[in-house]
Coordinates of C-alpha atoms in Angstrom, one line a residue:
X116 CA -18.5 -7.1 2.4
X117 CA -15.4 -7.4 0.6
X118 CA -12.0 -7.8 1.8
X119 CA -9.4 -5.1 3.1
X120 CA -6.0 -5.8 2.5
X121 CA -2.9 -3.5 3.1
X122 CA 0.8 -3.8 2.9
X123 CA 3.0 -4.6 5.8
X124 CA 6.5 -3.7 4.9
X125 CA 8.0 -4.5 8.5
X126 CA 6.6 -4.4 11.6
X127 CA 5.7 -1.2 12.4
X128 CA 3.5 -1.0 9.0
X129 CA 1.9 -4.3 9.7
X130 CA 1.0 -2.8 13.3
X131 CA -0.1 -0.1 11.6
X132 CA -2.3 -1.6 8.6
X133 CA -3.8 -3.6 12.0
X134 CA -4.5 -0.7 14.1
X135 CA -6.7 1.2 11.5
X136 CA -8.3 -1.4 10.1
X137 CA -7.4 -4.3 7.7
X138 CA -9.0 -7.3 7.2
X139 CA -5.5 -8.7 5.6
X140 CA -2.0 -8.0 5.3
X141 CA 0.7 -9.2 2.8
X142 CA 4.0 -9.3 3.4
X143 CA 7.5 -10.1 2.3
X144 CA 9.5 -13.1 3.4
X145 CA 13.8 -12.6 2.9
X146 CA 13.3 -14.0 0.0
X147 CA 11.2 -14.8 -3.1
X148 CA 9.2 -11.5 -2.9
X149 CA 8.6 -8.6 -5.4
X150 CA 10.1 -5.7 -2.7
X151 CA 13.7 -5.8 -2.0
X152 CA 13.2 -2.0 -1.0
X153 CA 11.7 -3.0 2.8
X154 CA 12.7 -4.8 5.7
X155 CA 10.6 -7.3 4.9
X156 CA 10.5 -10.2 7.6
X157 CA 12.9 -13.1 8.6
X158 CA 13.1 -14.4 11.9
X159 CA 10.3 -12.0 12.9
X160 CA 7.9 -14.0 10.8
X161 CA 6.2 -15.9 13.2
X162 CA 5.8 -13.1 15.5
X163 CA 4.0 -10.9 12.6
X164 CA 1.7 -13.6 11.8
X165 CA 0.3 -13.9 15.9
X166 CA 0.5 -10.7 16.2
X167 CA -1.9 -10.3 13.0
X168 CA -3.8 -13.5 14.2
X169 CA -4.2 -11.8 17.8
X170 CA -6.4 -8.9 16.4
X171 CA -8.4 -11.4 13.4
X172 CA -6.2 -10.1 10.8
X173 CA -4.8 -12.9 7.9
X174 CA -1.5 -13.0 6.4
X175 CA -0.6 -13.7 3.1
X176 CA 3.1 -14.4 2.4
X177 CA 4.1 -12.9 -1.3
X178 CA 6.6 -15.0 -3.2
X179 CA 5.8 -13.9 -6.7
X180 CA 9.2 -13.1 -8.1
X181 CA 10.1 -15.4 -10.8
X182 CA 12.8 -17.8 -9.7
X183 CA 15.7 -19.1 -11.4
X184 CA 16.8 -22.4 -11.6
X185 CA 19.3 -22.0 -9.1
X186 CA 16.9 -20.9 -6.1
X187 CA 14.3 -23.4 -6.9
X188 CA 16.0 -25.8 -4.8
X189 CA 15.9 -23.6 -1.4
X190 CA 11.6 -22.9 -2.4
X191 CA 10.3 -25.9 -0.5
X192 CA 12.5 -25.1 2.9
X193 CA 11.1 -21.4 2.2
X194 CA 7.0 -21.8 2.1
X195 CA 7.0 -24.7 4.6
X196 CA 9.2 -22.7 7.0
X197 CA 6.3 -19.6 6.2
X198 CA 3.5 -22.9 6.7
X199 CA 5.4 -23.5 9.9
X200 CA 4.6 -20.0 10.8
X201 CA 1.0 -20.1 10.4
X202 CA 0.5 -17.6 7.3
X203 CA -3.0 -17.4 5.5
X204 CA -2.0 -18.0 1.9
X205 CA 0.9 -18.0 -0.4
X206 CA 1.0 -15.1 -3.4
X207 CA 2.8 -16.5 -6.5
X208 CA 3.0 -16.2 -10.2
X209 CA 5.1 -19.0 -11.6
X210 CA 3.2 -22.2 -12.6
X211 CA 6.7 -24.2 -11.3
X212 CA 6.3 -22.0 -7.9
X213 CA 2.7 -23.0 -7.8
X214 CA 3.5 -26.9 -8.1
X215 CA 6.3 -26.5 -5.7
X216 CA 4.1 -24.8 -2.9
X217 CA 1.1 -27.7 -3.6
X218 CA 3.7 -30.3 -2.4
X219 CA 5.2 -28.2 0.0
X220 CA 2.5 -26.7 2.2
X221 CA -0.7 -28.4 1.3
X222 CA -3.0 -26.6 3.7
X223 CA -1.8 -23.3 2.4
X224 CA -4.3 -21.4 0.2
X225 CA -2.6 -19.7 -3.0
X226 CA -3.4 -17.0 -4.7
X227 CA -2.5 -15.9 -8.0
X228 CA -0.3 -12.8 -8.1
X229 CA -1.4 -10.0 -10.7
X230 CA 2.1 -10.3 -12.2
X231 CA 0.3 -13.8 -13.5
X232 CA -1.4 -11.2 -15.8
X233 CA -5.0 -12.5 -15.9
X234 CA -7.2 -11.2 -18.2
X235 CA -9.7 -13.6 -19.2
X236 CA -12.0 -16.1 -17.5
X237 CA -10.3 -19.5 -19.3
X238 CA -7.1 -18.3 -17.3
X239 CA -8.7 -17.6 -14.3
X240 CA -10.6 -20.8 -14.1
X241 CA -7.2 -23.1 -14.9
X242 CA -5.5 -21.5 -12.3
X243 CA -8.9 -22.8 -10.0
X244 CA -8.5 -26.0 -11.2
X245 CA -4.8 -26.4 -10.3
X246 CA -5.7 -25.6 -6.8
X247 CA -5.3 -21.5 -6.4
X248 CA -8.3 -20.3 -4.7
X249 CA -7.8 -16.5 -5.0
X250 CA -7.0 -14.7 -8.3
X251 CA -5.2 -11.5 -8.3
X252 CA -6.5 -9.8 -11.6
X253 CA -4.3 -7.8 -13.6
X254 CA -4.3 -4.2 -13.5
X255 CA -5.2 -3.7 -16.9
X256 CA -8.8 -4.5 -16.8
X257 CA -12.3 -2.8 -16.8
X258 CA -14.9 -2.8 -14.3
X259 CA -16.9 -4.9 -17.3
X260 CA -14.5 -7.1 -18.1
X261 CA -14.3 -7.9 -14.3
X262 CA -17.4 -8.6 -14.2
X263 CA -17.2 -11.2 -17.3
X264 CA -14.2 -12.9 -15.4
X265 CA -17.1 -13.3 -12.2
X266 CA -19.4 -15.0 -14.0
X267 CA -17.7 -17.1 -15.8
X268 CA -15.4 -18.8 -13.1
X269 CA -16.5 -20.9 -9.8
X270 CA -18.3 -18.4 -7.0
X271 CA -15.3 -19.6 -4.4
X272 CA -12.5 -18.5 -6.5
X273 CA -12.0 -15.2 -4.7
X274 CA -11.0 -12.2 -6.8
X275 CA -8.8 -9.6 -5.7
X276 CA -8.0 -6.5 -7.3
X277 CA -5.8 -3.2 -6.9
X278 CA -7.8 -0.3 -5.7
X279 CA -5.0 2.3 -4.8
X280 CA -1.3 3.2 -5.3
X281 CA 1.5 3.2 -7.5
X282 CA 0.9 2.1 -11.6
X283 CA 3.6 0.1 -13.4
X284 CA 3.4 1.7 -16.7
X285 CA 4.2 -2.0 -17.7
X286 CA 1.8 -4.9 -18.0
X287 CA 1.1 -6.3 -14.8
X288 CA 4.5 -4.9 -13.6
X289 CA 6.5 -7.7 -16.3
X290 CA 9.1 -4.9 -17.4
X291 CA 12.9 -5.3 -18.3
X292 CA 13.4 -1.3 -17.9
X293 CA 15.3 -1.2 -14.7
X294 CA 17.5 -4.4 -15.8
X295 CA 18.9 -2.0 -19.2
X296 CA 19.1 1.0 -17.2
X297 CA 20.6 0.0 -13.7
X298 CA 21.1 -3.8 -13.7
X299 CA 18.3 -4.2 -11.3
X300 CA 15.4 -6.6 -11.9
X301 CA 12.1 -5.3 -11.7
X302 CA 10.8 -9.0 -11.9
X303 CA 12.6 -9.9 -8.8
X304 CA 11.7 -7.2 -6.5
X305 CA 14.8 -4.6 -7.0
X306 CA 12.8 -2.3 -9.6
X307 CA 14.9 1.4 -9.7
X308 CA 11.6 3.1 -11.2
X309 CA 13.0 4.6 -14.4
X310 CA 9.6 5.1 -15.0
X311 CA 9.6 8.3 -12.6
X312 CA 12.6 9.8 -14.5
X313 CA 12.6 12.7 -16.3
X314 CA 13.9 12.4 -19.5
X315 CA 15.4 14.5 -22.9
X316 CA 16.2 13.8 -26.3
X317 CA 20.1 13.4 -27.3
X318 CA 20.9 13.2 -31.0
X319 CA 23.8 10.8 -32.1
X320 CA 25.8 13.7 -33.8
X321 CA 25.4 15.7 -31.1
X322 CA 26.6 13.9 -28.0
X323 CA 26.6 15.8 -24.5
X324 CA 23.6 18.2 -26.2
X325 CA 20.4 17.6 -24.2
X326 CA 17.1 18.7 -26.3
X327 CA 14.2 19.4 -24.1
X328 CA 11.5 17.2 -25.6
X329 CA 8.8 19.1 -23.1
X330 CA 5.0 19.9 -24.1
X331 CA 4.8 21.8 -20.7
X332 CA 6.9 23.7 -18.6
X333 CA 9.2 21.1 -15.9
X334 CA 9.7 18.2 -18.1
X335 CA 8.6 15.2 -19.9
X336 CA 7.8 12.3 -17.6
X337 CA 6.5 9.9 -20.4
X338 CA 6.5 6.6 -18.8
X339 CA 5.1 8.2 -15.0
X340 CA 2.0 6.9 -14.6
X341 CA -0.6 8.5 -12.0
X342 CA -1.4 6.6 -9.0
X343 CA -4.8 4.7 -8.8
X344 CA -7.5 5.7 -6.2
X345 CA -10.7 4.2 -6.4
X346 CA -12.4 5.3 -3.1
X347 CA -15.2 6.6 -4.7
X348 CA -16.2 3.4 -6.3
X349 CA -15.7 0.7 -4.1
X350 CA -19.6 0.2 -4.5
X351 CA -18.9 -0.5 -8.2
X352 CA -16.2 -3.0 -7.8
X353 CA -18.2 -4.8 -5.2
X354 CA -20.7 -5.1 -7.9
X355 CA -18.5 -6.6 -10.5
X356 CA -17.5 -9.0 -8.1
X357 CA -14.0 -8.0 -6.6
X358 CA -13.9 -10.0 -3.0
X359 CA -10.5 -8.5 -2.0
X360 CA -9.9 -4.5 -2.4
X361 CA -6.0 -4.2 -2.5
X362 CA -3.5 -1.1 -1.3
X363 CA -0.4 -1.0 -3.0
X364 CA 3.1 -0.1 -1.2
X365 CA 5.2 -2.4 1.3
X366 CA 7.6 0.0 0.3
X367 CA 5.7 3.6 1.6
X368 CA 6.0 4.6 5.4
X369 CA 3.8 3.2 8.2
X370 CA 2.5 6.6 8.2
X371 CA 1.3 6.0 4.9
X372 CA -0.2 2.4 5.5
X373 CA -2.2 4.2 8.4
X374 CA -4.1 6.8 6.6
X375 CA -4.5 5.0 3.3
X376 CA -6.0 2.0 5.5
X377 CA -8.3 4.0 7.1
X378 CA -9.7 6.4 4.7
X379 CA -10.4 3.1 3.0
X380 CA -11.9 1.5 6.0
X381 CA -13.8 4.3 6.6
X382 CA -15.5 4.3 2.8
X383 CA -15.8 0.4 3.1
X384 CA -18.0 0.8 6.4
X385 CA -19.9 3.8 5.1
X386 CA -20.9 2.2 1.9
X387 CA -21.8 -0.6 3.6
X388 CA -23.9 1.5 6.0
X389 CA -25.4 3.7 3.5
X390 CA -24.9 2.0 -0.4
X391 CA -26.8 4.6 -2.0
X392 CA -24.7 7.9 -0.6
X393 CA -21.3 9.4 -1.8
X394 CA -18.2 8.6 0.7
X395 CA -17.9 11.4 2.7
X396 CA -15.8 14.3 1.5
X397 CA -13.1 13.8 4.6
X398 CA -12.7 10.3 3.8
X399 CA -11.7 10.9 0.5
X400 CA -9.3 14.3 1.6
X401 CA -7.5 11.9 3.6
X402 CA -5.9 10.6 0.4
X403 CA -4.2 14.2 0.1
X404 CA -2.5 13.7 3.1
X405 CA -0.4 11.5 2.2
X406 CA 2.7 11.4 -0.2
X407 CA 1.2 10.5 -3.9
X408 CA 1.1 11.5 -7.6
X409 CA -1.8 12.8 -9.0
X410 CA -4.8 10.3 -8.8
X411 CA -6.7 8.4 -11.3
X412 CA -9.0 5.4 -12.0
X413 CA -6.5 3.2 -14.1
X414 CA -8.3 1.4 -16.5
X415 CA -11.2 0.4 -14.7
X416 CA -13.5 2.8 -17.0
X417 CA -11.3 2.1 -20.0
X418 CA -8.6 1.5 -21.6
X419 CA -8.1 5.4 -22.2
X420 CA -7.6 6.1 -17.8
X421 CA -4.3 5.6 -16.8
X422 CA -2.3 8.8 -18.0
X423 CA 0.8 9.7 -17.6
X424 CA 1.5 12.6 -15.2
X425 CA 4.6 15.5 -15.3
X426 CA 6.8 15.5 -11.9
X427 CA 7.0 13.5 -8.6
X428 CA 5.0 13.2 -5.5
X429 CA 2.6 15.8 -3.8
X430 CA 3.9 16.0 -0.2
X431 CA 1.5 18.2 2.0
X432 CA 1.5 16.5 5.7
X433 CA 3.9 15.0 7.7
X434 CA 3.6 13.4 11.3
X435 CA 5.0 15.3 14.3
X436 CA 3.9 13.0 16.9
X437 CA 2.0 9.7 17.9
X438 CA -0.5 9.5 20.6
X439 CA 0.9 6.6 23.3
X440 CA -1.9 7.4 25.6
X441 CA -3.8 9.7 27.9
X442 CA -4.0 10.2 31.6
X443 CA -5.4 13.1 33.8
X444 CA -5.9 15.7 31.2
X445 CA -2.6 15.2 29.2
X446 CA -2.1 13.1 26.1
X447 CA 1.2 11.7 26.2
X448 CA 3.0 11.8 23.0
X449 CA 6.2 10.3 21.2
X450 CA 7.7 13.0 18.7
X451 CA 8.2 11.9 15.0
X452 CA 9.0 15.8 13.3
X453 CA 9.6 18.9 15.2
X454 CA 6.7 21.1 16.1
X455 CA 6.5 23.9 18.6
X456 CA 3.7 25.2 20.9
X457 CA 0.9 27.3 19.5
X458 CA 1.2 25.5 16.3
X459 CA -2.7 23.5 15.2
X460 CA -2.1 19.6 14.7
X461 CA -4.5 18.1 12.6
X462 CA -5.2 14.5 14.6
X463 CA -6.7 11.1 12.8
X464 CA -7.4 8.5 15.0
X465 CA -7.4 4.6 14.1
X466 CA -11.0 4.7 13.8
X467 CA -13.2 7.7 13.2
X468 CA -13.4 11.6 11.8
X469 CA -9.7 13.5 12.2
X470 CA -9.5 16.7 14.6
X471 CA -7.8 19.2 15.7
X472 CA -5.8 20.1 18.9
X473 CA -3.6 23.2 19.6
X474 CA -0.3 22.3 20.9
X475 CA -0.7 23.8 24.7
X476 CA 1.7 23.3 27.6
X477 CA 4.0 21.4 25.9
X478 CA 6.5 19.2 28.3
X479 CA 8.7 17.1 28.3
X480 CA 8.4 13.6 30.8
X481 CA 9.7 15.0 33.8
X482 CA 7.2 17.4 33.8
X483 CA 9.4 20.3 32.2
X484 CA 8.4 22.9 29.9
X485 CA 9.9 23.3 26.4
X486 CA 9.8 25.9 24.0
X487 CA 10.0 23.1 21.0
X488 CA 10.4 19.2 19.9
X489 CA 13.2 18.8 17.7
X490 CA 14.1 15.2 18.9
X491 CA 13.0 12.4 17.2
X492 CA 11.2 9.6 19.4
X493 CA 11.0 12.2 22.1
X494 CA 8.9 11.4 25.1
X495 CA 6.0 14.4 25.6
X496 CA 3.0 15.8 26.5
X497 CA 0.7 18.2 25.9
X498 CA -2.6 19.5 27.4
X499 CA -5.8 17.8 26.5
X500 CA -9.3 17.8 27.8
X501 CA -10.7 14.5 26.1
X502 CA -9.4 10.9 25.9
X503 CA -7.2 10.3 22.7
X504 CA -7.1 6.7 21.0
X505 CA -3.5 5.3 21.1
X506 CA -1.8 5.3 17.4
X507 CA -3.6 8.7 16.3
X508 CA -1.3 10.2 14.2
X509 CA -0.8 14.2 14.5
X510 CA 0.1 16.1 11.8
X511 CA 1.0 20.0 10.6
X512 CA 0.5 20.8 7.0
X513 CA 4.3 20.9 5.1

């Protein structure tokens, strides 16, 4: 069975990849990583590494950014600090990086980054040879070509690929857009997304004018590519030989890294369980519960599937409250969003089918009733006849 690895932003997200089911994390040190956007971890390293390493959970430590001359000198002190630590593997994409962490950490495993941008066996296979043992394909490749890549490389070179997230409209993520625009480098983890902008025409002899340039009414979003979800093949990239099925987004909420995580966990179980039967039809809604753009299959059917797609983000859930436990009747909550009684929460445990629960009795932790929870990280309770898995998420529809 193939590999499940989510993103781990901080701490909270890398509990939460944990709790609802990852094989693997990966993870951000304070440095040499491709998200500047999250926490990330420092001094905390070590303790997210047992932590994962408590529960049989692997850490791999990205540091795929592609480093100046002037930081190369503080990369050794970096990966065998991260060695000292006890992650899994390093992630990198720079063949200087790659040398560097050979003579550095020895014992740790590398893998190949996708911004490496391998496409072809012969690339895959000298990357083997100087030592990687996991290749990170690049986005841009079919389901056949994938397949090409497996045979024609050594069966313990893993492969890993993206099976859901955000698209880089550019190859393998290499793109100098942000750098023009905002003087932020997408190749060293500060990318502003111009991609996601809406944009109109100006004409030179017409300055301050702004021409709609709009096939459809709300905009243009030329460069906004739809986010990849392939849930409903995971059978088929198991079958072209992907080892390692990959979630994009250090950067989303631990909210997000929970359901993504396991509605994916969920498919990867039933599949295994039953190969020959579609996924469930609540696994795959689970995706819709989360903050996304409209879904597609990238290129994995050809090079004709990743589209572009008008507008933002779909936001229909959010979380009201987290389940810390359950004792004599009454599941005992932390508040996240307000909610008030009467209202239906739609529950998802860390493992198994969501349900639902009608917010009765609602109190407070002296025992008090209230009429509402409007206070974030309020302590709570509400009246419930079964036993409730710690970490289930409830939600209201936005």
């Amino acid at each position: 069975m193939a590999e499940l690895l989510s993103p781990a932003g901080d701490m909270e997200r890398l509990k939460s990849a944990v709790l609802f089911g990852a094989d693997a994390v990966y993870l951000g040190g304070n440095s040499f990583g491709m998200r500047t956007a999250p926490k990330n971890f420092g001094d905390d390293l070590r303790e997210a590494v047992e932590y994962a390493h408590a529960h049989g959970v692997q850490v791999y430590l990205t540091c795929n950014i592609l480093p100046h001359s002037d930081e190369i000198q503080r990369l050794p002190g970096f990966l065998q600090n991260a060695a000292d630590c006890g992650v899994d593997a390093f992630i990198i994409s720079d063949l200087g990086a790659l040398t560097i962490a050979k003579q550095a950490a020895p014992q740790v495993p590398v893998h190949i980054s996708t911004q490496a941008g391998i496409v072809n066996y012969a690339t895959a296979n000298v990357f083997y040879e100087m030592g990687a043992s996991r290749v990170i394909l690049a986005r841009e490749l079919s389901l056949e070509e994938i397949s090409t890549i497996r045979a024609k490389t050594p069966s313990d070179l893993e492969i890993e690929t993206f099976v859901h997230g955000s698209m880089c409209v550019s190859f393998s993520g290499r793109c100098l857009l942000s750098s023009y625009l905002t003087g932020r480098d997408a190749n060293r983890g500060d990318c502003a997304q111009p991609c996601r902008w809406k944009y109109r025409l100006v004409e030179e002899n017409r300055p301050g004018e702004f021409l709609p340039i709009e096939e459809q009414d709300g905009g243009t979003y030329i460069l906004n590519a739809e986010d990849l979800c392939m849930i409903e093949h995971l059978s088929q990239l198991e079958q072209a030989g992907v080892t390692s099925f990959k979630i994009e987004g250090r950067a989303k909420s631990a909210y997000y890294t929970s359901v993504v995580t396991g509605a994916y966990r969920a498919a990867m179980d039933f599949t295994r369980d039953h190969p020959e039967d579609p996924i469930p039809a609540w696994i795959v809604e689970e995706l819709d519960k989360v903050s996304h753009r409209p879904y597609g299959t990238g290129f994995y059917f050809g090079q004709a599937g990743q589209e572009t797609v008008k507008g933002g983000y779909t936001r229909n859930y959010q979380v009201i409250a987290v389940a810390e436990g359950w004792e004599e009747g009454r599941l005992l909550l932390t508040q996240r969003n307000r909610f008030f009684p009467g209202e239906e929460a739609d529950c998802l445990p860390p493992r198994g089918k969501p349900f639902f629960l009608t917010i009765e009795d609602l109190q407070d932790e002296e025992g008090n009733a209230v009429e509402a929870a409007p206070h974030p990280m309020q302590r709570l309770s509400v009246r419930c006849e079964h036993p409730v898995q710690p970490g289930t998420l409830l939600r209201k529809k936005a």
